Amino acid sequence: MTRLAVKFKIPNTARSLLVCLNFILSPSAFRLCFVCAFPTRLSIIRVLNIMSNEPEIFDFIEDNDQTRARREHLQALAALVGNVYPNKFERSRVFNPPHEDTITAVINEDALTKIVGNETFNETFSSLRRKARQGEKPAPEETEQANNFLNKIRVRLAGRLAVPPRVMGKAAFVHLSDGVSRLQIYVRKADVTGVRNDNSTDPVDGWQLFNLLDHGDFIGVTGYLFVTKTGELSVHVEELQFLAKALVPMPDKLHGISDPEVRQRRRYADLLAGSLKIETETDADEATRELSPRETFERRAKLIREMRHFLDEHEFTEVETPMLTPVATGAAARPFVTHHNALDITLYARIAPELYLKRLLVGGFERVYE
């Protein structure tokens, strides 16, 4: 969970409004909820009107045809499935028990061949994947042989709609993303049933539910694996559950977000755009392609982990020192100044941490790092 607290003034009043935006991003659920604490009783409509007048925070939620259509879909989904933001979705544990199955785990060829455990399937499936990568159409006999094994594997997965749904009559294909990998799902009107998110036992039309989905929504699916005529691994959906609505249109799937200001100030949007971006032939070259936002985060985490491992091996002790200090540090740098109300003292955001680290050396530690 990432929590961002923003404090701003209510127009024409001297009172402040504290708005906490809780972003919960997971393969099974996505939420954007506003928790408001204010000194006077205001109606929800009044609060929303105040929020809409703050362009620096809410200018990315524009009132246009697309956002209005998504809100209408959300209202229709609420009438159809009840709770449109369920708290939990249990995924299957087939590919890496006891861990839940992710899309990345399901499309792993080694894990799949290990589960099937048949040499004939291994050869056939490897041939299918190779032809699919080369753009060749596999023979019907190969597809049928692979599906005889794959249809026995049932999975329960969750993800974000990585592309707009492609409806072809009474069937549709769409790709789900877990932020790292994609997996195609196949939805057929005659086979899919919907799942309610409340205690009601009323049946849900799965096809009607599917047609209310938008690009970027989170859904959960239950079904069995199969290979399409083009050799692509897919899930034949039997149960469809709505998990969360994306009220804002997704970024360009080819170019992502090109504005560097938006990329730096809204890292969540940059991460989302990177996960939905389609790789081109240039991106396929590992030597020249640019790291995705997620890869940048992961590489930084690995670097920090290795630095910590190196220092720990050399008998350094990791410590945490105060972020606010009573003395301004950092040479000529201009510090951030705040006031501690309970202690009635002025504090400065530290710029350099060495003062407290040196105090630890004075106290008897020989090697410390932060």
CSV table of C-alpha atoms in Angstrom, one decimal:
chain,number,residue,atom,x,y,z
A,1,MET,CA,0.0,0.0,0.0
A,2,THR,CA,1.2,3.5,-0.8
A,3,ARG,CA,-0.3,6.4,1.0
A,4,LEU,CA,-0.1,10.0,-0.1
A,5,ALA,CA,-1.3,12.8,2.2
A,6,VAL,CA,-2.0,16.2,0.7
A,7,LYS,CA,-3.1,19.2,2.7
A,8,PHE,CA,-4.7,22.2,1.0
A,9,LYS,CA,-7.1,25.0,1.8
A,10,ILE,CA,-10.8,24.9,1.2
A,11,PRO,CA,-11.7,27.8,-1.2
A,12,ASN,CA,-13.1,30.9,0.6
A,13,THR,CA,-12.6,29.4,4.1
A,14,ALA,CA,-9.8,29.3,6.6
A,15,ARG,CA,-10.2,25.6,7.4
A,16,SER,CA,-8.0,23.0,5.9
A,17,LEU,CA,-9.0,19.7,4.4
A,18,LEU,CA,-6.8,16.6,4.8
A,19,VAL,CA,-7.2,14.2,1.9
A,20,CYS,CA,-5.5,10.8,2.0
A,21,LEU,CA,-5.3,8.9,-1.2
A,22,ASN,CA,-4.9,5.2,-0.7
A,23,PHE,CA,-3.6,3.4,-3.7
A,24,ILE,CA,-3.9,-0.4,-3.4
A,25,LEU,CA,-2.3,-2.1,-6.4
A,26,SER,CA,-2.3,-5.9,-6.5
A,27,PRO,CA,-3.0,-8.6,-9.1
A,28,SER,CA,-6.3,-9.2,-7.4
A,29,ALA,CA,-7.7,-5.8,-6.6
A,30,PHE,CA,-7.2,-2.1,-7.4
A,31,ARG,CA,-8.7,0.7,-5.4
A,32,LEU,CA,-8.6,4.5,-5.3
A,33,CYS,CA,-10.4,5.7,-2.2
A,34,PHE,CA,-10.6,9.1,-0.7
A,35,VAL,CA,-10.6,9.3,3.1
A,36,CYS,CA,-11.5,12.8,4.2
A,37,ALA,CA,-11.2,14.4,7.6
A,38,PHE,CA,-12.6,17.9,7.9
A,39,PRO,CA,-13.8,20.1,10.9
A,40,THR,CA,-17.3,20.8,9.5
A,41,ARG,CA,-20.0,18.6,8.2
A,42,LEU,CA,-20.0,18.7,4.4
A,43,SER,CA,-22.0,16.6,2.0
A,44,ILE,CA,-20.2,14.2,-0.3
A,45,ILE,CA,-21.2,16.4,-3.2
A,46,ARG,CA,-19.7,19.4,-1.6
A,47,VAL,CA,-16.4,17.5,-1.0
A,48,LEU,CA,-16.3,16.3,-4.6
A,49,ASN,CA,-16.9,19.8,-5.8
A,50,ILE,CA,-14.0,21.1,-3.6
A,51,MET,CA,-11.8,18.3,-5.0
A,52,SER,CA,-12.7,19.2,-8.6
A,53,ASN,CA,-11.4,22.7,-8.0
A,54,GLU,CA,-7.9,21.5,-7.2
A,55,PRO,CA,-6.2,21.1,-10.6
A,56,GLU,CA,-2.8,20.2,-9.3
A,57,ILE,CA,-4.1,17.0,-7.7
A,58,PHE,CA,-7.1,16.0,-9.7
A,59,ASP,CA,-6.4,17.4,-13.2
A,60,PHE,CA,-5.8,13.9,-14.5
A,61,ILE,CA,-9.5,12.9,-14.0
A,62,GLU,CA,-11.0,14.8,-16.9
A,63,ASP,CA,-14.7,15.0,-17.6
A,64,ASN,CA,-15.1,13.7,-21.1
A,65,ASP,CA,-16.9,11.1,-23.1
A,66,GLN,CA,-14.6,8.3,-22.1
A,67,THR,CA,-14.6,9.0,-18.3
A,68,ARG,CA,-18.4,9.4,-18.4
A,69,ALA,CA,-18.8,6.1,-20.2
A,70,ARG,CA,-16.6,4.4,-17.6
A,71,ARG,CA,-18.6,5.8,-14.7
A,72,GLU,CA,-21.8,4.6,-16.4
A,73,HIS,CA,-20.3,1.1,-16.8
A,74,LEU,CA,-19.4,1.2,-13.1
A,75,GLN,CA,-23.0,2.0,-12.1
A,76,ALA,CA,-24.3,-0.8,-14.3
A,77,LEU,CA,-21.7,-3.2,-12.8
A,78,ALA,CA,-22.9,-2.2,-9.3
A,79,ALA,CA,-26.4,-3.2,-10.2
A,80,LEU,CA,-25.2,-6.4,-11.7
A,81,VAL,CA,-22.6,-7.8,-9.3
A,82,GLY,CA,-23.2,-5.7,-6.1
A,83,ASN,CA,-19.9,-4.7,-4.6
A,84,VAL,CA,-17.7,-3.3,-7.3
A,85,TYR,CA,-14.6,-3.3,-5.2
A,86,PRO,CA,-14.4,-6.7,-3.5
A,87,ASN,CA,-11.8,-7.2,-0.7
A,88,LYS,CA,-10.4,-10.5,-1.8
A,89,PHE,CA,-9.9,-12.8,-4.7
A,90,GLU,CA,-8.3,-16.2,-4.1
A,91,ARG,CA,-6.1,-17.4,-7.0
A,92,SER,CA,-5.2,-21.0,-7.8
A,93,ARG,CA,-2.0,-22.7,-6.5
A,94,VAL,CA,-1.1,-25.0,-9.3
A,95,PHE,CA,2.2,-23.8,-10.7
A,96,ASN,CA,4.2,-22.9,-7.6
A,97,PRO,CA,2.4,-24.2,-4.5
A,98,PRO,CA,1.9,-22.9,-1.8
A,99,HIS,CA,2.2,-19.6,-3.6
A,100,GLU,CA,-0.7,-18.2,-5.7
A,101,ASP,CA,-0.6,-18.5,-9.4
A,102,THR,CA,0.4,-15.3,-11.3
A,103,ILE,CA,0.2,-14.7,-15.1
A,104,THR,CA,4.0,-14.8,-15.2
A,105,ALA,CA,4.0,-18.2,-13.5
A,106,VAL,CA,1.4,-19.6,-15.9
A,107,ILE,CA,3.2,-18.6,-19.1
A,108,ASN,CA,6.5,-20.1,-17.9
A,109,GLU,CA,7.1,-22.9,-20.3
A,110,ASP,CA,9.4,-24.9,-17.9
A,111,ALA,CA,6.8,-24.8,-15.2
A,112,LEU,CA,4.0,-25.9,-17.5
A,113,THR,CA,5.9,-28.8,-19.0
A,114,LYS,CA,6.9,-29.9,-15.4
A,115,ILE,CA,3.2,-30.0,-14.4
A,116,VAL,CA,2.1,-32.0,-17.4
A,117,GLY,CA,5.1,-34.3,-17.1
A,118,ASN,CA,4.7,-35.9,-20.5
A,119,GLU,CA,7.6,-36.0,-23.0
A,120,THR,CA,5.3,-36.0,-26.0
A,121,PHE,CA,3.6,-32.9,-24.8
A,122,ASN,CA,6.9,-31.2,-24.0
A,123,GLU,CA,8.1,-31.6,-27.6
A,124,THR,CA,4.7,-30.6,-29.1
A,125,PHE,CA,4.3,-27.5,-26.9
A,126,SER,CA,7.9,-26.4,-27.6
A,127,SER,CA,7.2,-26.7,-31.3
A,128,LEU,CA,4.0,-24.7,-30.9
A,129,ARG,CA,5.7,-21.9,-29.0
A,130,ARG,CA,8.6,-21.7,-31.4
A,131,LYS,CA,6.2,-21.4,-34.4
A,132,ALA,CA,4.1,-18.8,-32.6
A,133,ARG,CA,7.2,-16.6,-31.9
A,134,GLN,CA,8.2,-16.9,-35.6
A,135,GLY,CA,4.7,-16.0,-36.8
A,136,GLU,CA,4.0,-19.5,-38.3
A,137,LYS,CA,0.6,-21.2,-38.0
A,138,PRO,CA,1.0,-24.6,-36.3
A,139,ALA,CA,-0.6,-27.8,-37.7
A,140,PRO,CA,-4.1,-28.7,-36.4
A,141,GLU,CA,-2.8,-32.0,-35.2
A,142,GLU,CA,-0.2,-30.3,-33.0
A,143,THR,CA,-2.8,-28.0,-31.5
A,144,GLU,CA,-5.2,-30.8,-30.7
A,145,GLN,CA,-2.5,-33.0,-29.2
A,146,ALA,CA,-1.4,-30.2,-26.9
A,147,ASN,CA,-4.9,-29.3,-25.9
A,148,ASN,CA,-5.6,-32.9,-24.8
A,149,PHE,CA,-3.1,-32.2,-21.9
A,150,LEU,CA,-3.7,-28.5,-21.4
A,151,ASN,CA,-7.5,-28.8,-21.0
A,152,LYS,CA,-7.0,-30.8,-17.8
A,153,ILE,CA,-5.2,-27.8,-16.1
A,154,ARG,CA,-7.7,-25.5,-14.4
A,155,VAL,CA,-6.5,-22.1,-13.2
A,156,ARG,CA,-7.9,-19.1,-11.3
A,157,LEU,CA,-6.1,-15.9,-12.2
A,158,ALA,CA,-6.5,-12.2,-11.8
A,159,GLY,CA,-5.1,-9.3,-13.8
A,160,ARG,CA,-5.7,-6.0,-15.6
A,161,LEU,CA,-7.2,-5.8,-19.1
A,162,ALA,CA,-4.0,-4.9,-21.0
A,163,VAL,CA,-5.9,-4.1,-24.3
A,164,PRO,CA,-9.5,-3.2,-25.1
A,165,PRO,CA,-11.7,-6.3,-25.4
A,166,ARG,CA,-12.0,-7.6,-29.0
A,167,VAL,CA,-15.6,-8.9,-29.4
A,168,MET,CA,-16.3,-11.1,-32.4
A,169,GLY,CA,-20.0,-12.0,-32.4
A,170,LYS,CA,-20.6,-14.2,-29.4
A,171,ALA,CA,-17.0,-14.6,-28.4
A,172,ALA,CA,-14.1,-12.4,-27.5
A,173,PHE,CA,-10.3,-12.4,-26.9
A,174,VAL,CA,-8.5,-10.1,-24.5
A,175,HIS,CA,-5.1,-10.0,-22.7
A,176,LEU,CA,-4.7,-9.9,-19.0
A,177,SER,CA,-1.5,-8.4,-17.4
A,178,ASP,CA,-0.1,-8.8,-13.9
A,179,GLY,CA,2.3,-5.9,-14.5
A,180,VAL,CA,5.0,-8.1,-15.8
A,181,SER,CA,3.6,-10.6,-18.3
A,182,ARG,CA,0.4,-11.0,-20.4
A,183,LEU,CA,-1.9,-14.0,-21.0
A,184,GLN,CA,-4.7,-14.2,-23.5
A,185,ILE,CA,-8.2,-15.2,-22.3
A,186,TYR,CA,-11.1,-16.5,-24.4
A,187,VAL,CA,-14.6,-15.6,-23.4
A,188,ARG,CA,-17.6,-17.2,-25.1
A,189,LYS,CA,-21.2,-16.2,-24.4
A,190,ALA,CA,-22.5,-19.7,-24.1
A,191,ASP,CA,-19.8,-20.8,-21.6
A,192,VAL,CA,-19.1,-17.9,-19.3
A,193,THR,CA,-21.0,-17.2,-16.1
A,194,GLY,CA,-20.6,-14.1,-13.8
A,195,VAL,CA,-19.8,-14.1,-10.1
A,196,ARG,CA,-21.5,-11.7,-7.7
A,197,ASN,CA,-19.4,-9.8,-5.1
A,198,ASP,CA,-22.0,-9.8,-2.4
A,199,ASN,CA,-24.2,-12.3,-0.5
A,200,SER,CA,-26.9,-12.4,-3.1
A,201,THR,CA,-27.6,-15.7,-4.9
A,202,ASP,CA,-29.1,-14.0,-8.0
A,203,PRO,CA,-27.4,-15.3,-11.2
A,204,VAL,CA,-25.2,-13.0,-13.2
A,205,ASP,CA,-25.0,-12.9,-17.0
A,206,GLY,CA,-21.3,-13.4,-17.6
A,207,TRP,CA,-21.5,-12.0,-21.2
A,208,GLN,CA,-23.3,-8.9,-20.0
A,209,LEU,CA,-20.6,-8.5,-17.3
A,210,PHE,CA,-17.9,-8.8,-19.9
A,211,ASN,CA,-19.4,-6.2,-22.2
A,212,LEU,CA,-19.3,-3.6,-19.3
A,213,LEU,CA,-15.5,-4.0,-19.0
A,214,ASP,CA,-13.1,-1.3,-20.1
A,215,HIS,CA,-9.4,-1.2,-20.9
A,216,GLY,CA,-7.5,-1.2,-17.6
A,217,ASP,CA,-10.2,-2.9,-15.4
A,218,PHE,CA,-9.2,-5.7,-13.0
A,219,ILE,CA,-11.0,-9.0,-13.3
A,220,GLY,CA,-10.6,-12.5,-12.0
A,221,VAL,CA,-11.2,-15.5,-14.2
A,222,THR,CA,-11.6,-19.3,-13.7
A,223,GLY,CA,-11.1,-21.7,-16.6
A,224,TYR,CA,-8.9,-24.2,-18.3
A,225,LEU,CA,-5.8,-23.8,-20.4
A,226,PHE,CA,-5.7,-24.3,-24.2
A,227,VAL,CA,-3.7,-23.3,-27.3
A,228,THR,CA,-5.4,-21.3,-30.0
A,229,LYS,CA,-5.0,-22.0,-33.7
A,230,THR,CA,-2.2,-19.5,-33.8
A,231,GLY,CA,-0.3,-21.4,-31.1
A,232,GLU,CA,-0.9,-18.9,-28.3
A,233,LEU,CA,-1.4,-20.1,-24.8
A,234,SER,CA,-4.8,-19.0,-23.5
A,235,VAL,CA,-7.4,-19.5,-20.8
A,236,HIS,CA,-11.0,-20.6,-21.7
A,237,VAL,CA,-13.0,-18.6,-19.2
A,238,GLU,CA,-15.9,-20.4,-17.4
A,239,GLU,CA,-16.3,-17.9,-14.5
A,240,LEU,CA,-15.8,-14.2,-14.6
A,241,GLN,CA,-15.5,-11.9,-11.6
A,242,PHE,CA,-15.3,-8.1,-11.6
A,243,LEU,CA,-12.6,-6.8,-9.2
A,244,ALA,CA,-12.1,-3.0,-9.9
A,245,LYS,CA,-12.9,-0.3,-12.5
A,246,ALA,CA,-10.4,1.9,-14.1
A,247,LEU,CA,-12.1,5.3,-14.3
A,248,VAL,CA,-9.4,6.9,-16.3
A,249,PRO,CA,-8.4,5.8,-19.8
A,250,MET,CA,-5.1,4.0,-20.1
A,251,PRO,CA,-2.0,5.5,-21.6
A,252,ASP,CA,-0.9,4.9,-25.2
A,253,LYS,CA,0.1,1.2,-25.5
A,254,LEU,CA,2.7,2.0,-28.2
A,255,HIS,CA,4.5,5.0,-26.8
A,256,GLY,CA,3.6,5.0,-23.1
A,257,ILE,CA,4.0,8.4,-21.4
A,258,SER,CA,6.4,10.7,-23.2
A,259,ASP,CA,6.1,13.8,-21.0
A,260,PRO,CA,9.1,13.6,-18.6
A,261,GLU,CA,7.3,15.9,-16.1
A,262,VAL,CA,4.3,13.4,-15.9
A,263,ARG,CA,6.7,10.4,-15.7
A,264,GLN,CA,8.5,11.8,-12.7
A,265,ARG,CA,5.6,13.3,-10.8
A,266,ARG,CA,3.2,10.4,-11.3
A,267,ARG,CA,5.4,7.4,-11.1
A,268,TYR,CA,2.3,5.2,-10.7
A,269,ALA,CA,1.1,6.3,-14.1
A,270,ASP,CA,4.5,5.7,-15.6
A,271,LEU,CA,4.6,2.2,-14.1
A,272,LEU,CA,1.2,1.5,-15.5
A,273,ALA,CA,2.1,2.7,-18.9
A,274,GLY,CA,5.2,0.7,-19.0
A,275,SER,CA,3.3,-2.5,-18.1
A,276,LEU,CA,0.8,-2.0,-20.9
A,277,LYS,CA,3.3,-0.9,-23.6
A,278,ILE,CA,3.7,-3.3,-26.5
A,279,GLU,CA,7.2,-4.3,-27.3
A,280,THR,CA,8.5,-3.4,-30.8
A,281,GLU,CA,11.3,-5.0,-32.8
A,282,THR,CA,13.7,-2.3,-31.4
A,283,ASP,CA,12.7,-3.1,-27.8
A,284,ALA,CA,13.4,-6.8,-28.5
A,285,ASP,CA,17.1,-6.0,-28.7
A,286,GLU,CA,18.4,-6.3,-25.1
A,287,ALA,CA,21.6,-4.4,-25.9
A,288,THR,CA,19.8,-1.2,-27.0
A,289,ARG,CA,16.4,-1.2,-25.5
A,290,GLU,CA,15.5,1.2,-22.6
A,291,LEU,CA,14.7,-0.2,-19.2
A,292,SER,CA,11.0,-0.2,-18.4
A,293,PRO,CA,9.9,1.8,-15.3
A,294,ARG,CA,9.3,-1.5,-13.4
A,295,GLU,CA,12.7,-2.8,-14.4
A,296,THR,CA,14.3,0.4,-13.1
A,297,PHE,CA,12.6,-0.1,-9.7
A,298,GLU,CA,13.6,-3.7,-9.6
A,299,ARG,CA,17.2,-3.0,-10.6
A,300,ARG,CA,17.5,-0.3,-8.0
A,301,ALA,CA,16.1,-2.7,-5.3
A,302,LYS,CA,18.7,-5.3,-6.3
A,303,LEU,CA,21.5,-2.8,-6.2
A,304,ILE,CA,20.5,-1.7,-2.7
A,305,ARG,CA,20.2,-5.3,-1.6
A,306,GLU,CA,23.6,-6.2,-2.8
A,307,MET,CA,25.2,-3.1,-1.2
A,308,ARG,CA,23.5,-4.0,2.1
A,309,HIS,CA,24.7,-7.6,1.7
A,310,PHE,CA,28.3,-6.4,1.0
A,311,LEU,CA,28.3,-4.1,4.1
A,312,ASP,CA,26.8,-6.7,6.3
A,313,GLU,CA,29.5,-9.2,5.3
A,314,HIS,CA,32.2,-6.7,6.3
A,315,GLU,CA,30.6,-6.3,9.8
A,316,PHE,CA,28.9,-3.0,9.3
A,317,THR,CA,25.8,-2.4,11.4
A,318,GLU,CA,22.7,-0.9,9.7
A,319,VAL,CA,21.1,1.9,11.7
A,320,GLU,CA,18.3,4.5,11.3
A,321,THR,CA,18.9,8.1,12.3
A,322,PRO,CA,16.3,10.9,12.7
A,323,MET,CA,15.0,12.6,9.5
A,324,LEU,CA,14.3,15.8,11.4
A,325,THR,CA,17.1,17.5,13.3
A,326,PRO,CA,17.2,20.6,15.6
A,327,VAL,CA,20.2,21.9,13.7
A,328,ALA,CA,20.3,22.7,10.0
A,329,THR,CA,22.9,20.5,8.3
A,330,GLY,CA,24.2,20.3,4.7
A,331,ALA,CA,26.7,23.2,4.5
A,332,ALA,CA,25.2,26.0,2.3
A,333,ALA,CA,22.1,24.1,1.2
A,334,ARG,CA,18.9,25.7,2.2
A,335,PRO,CA,17.0,23.4,4.6
A,336,PHE,CA,13.3,22.6,4.8
A,337,VAL,CA,12.0,24.1,8.0
A,338,THR,CA,9.0,22.8,10.0
A,339,HIS,CA,7.6,23.1,13.5
A,340,HIS,CA,7.0,20.4,16.1
A,341,ASN,CA,3.8,21.5,17.8
A,342,ALA,CA,3.9,19.1,20.8
A,343,LEU,CA,7.5,20.0,21.7
A,344,ASP,CA,7.2,23.6,20.4
A,345,ILE,CA,10.5,23.5,18.7
A,346,THR,CA,11.8,24.3,15.2
A,347,LEU,CA,13.1,21.3,13.2
A,348,TYR,CA,14.9,20.9,9.9
A,349,ALA,CA,14.8,18.1,7.4
A,350,ARG,CA,18.3,16.6,7.3
A,351,ILE,CA,20.3,17.0,4.2
A,352,ALA,CA,23.4,15.1,5.3
A,353,PRO,CA,23.2,12.1,7.8
A,354,GLU,CA,26.8,12.0,9.0
A,355,LEU,CA,26.3,13.9,12.3
A,356,TYR,CA,24.2,11.1,13.8
A,357,LEU,CA,26.4,8.5,12.3
A,358,LYS,CA,29.5,10.1,13.8
A,359,ARG,CA,27.7,10.2,17.2
A,360,LEU,CA,27.3,6.4,16.9
A,361,LEU,CA,31.0,6.1,16.3
A,362,VAL,CA,31.6,8.2,19.4
A,363,GLY,CA,29.2,5.8,21.3
A,364,GLY,CA,31.4,2.8,20.5
A,365,PHE,CA,30.2,1.5,17.1
A,366,GLU,CA,33.1,0.9,14.7
A,367,ARG,CA,31.2,0.5,11.4
A,368,VAL,CA,27.8,1.8,10.7
A,369,TYR,CA,25.8,2.6,7.6
A,370,GLU,CA,22.4,3.9,6.7
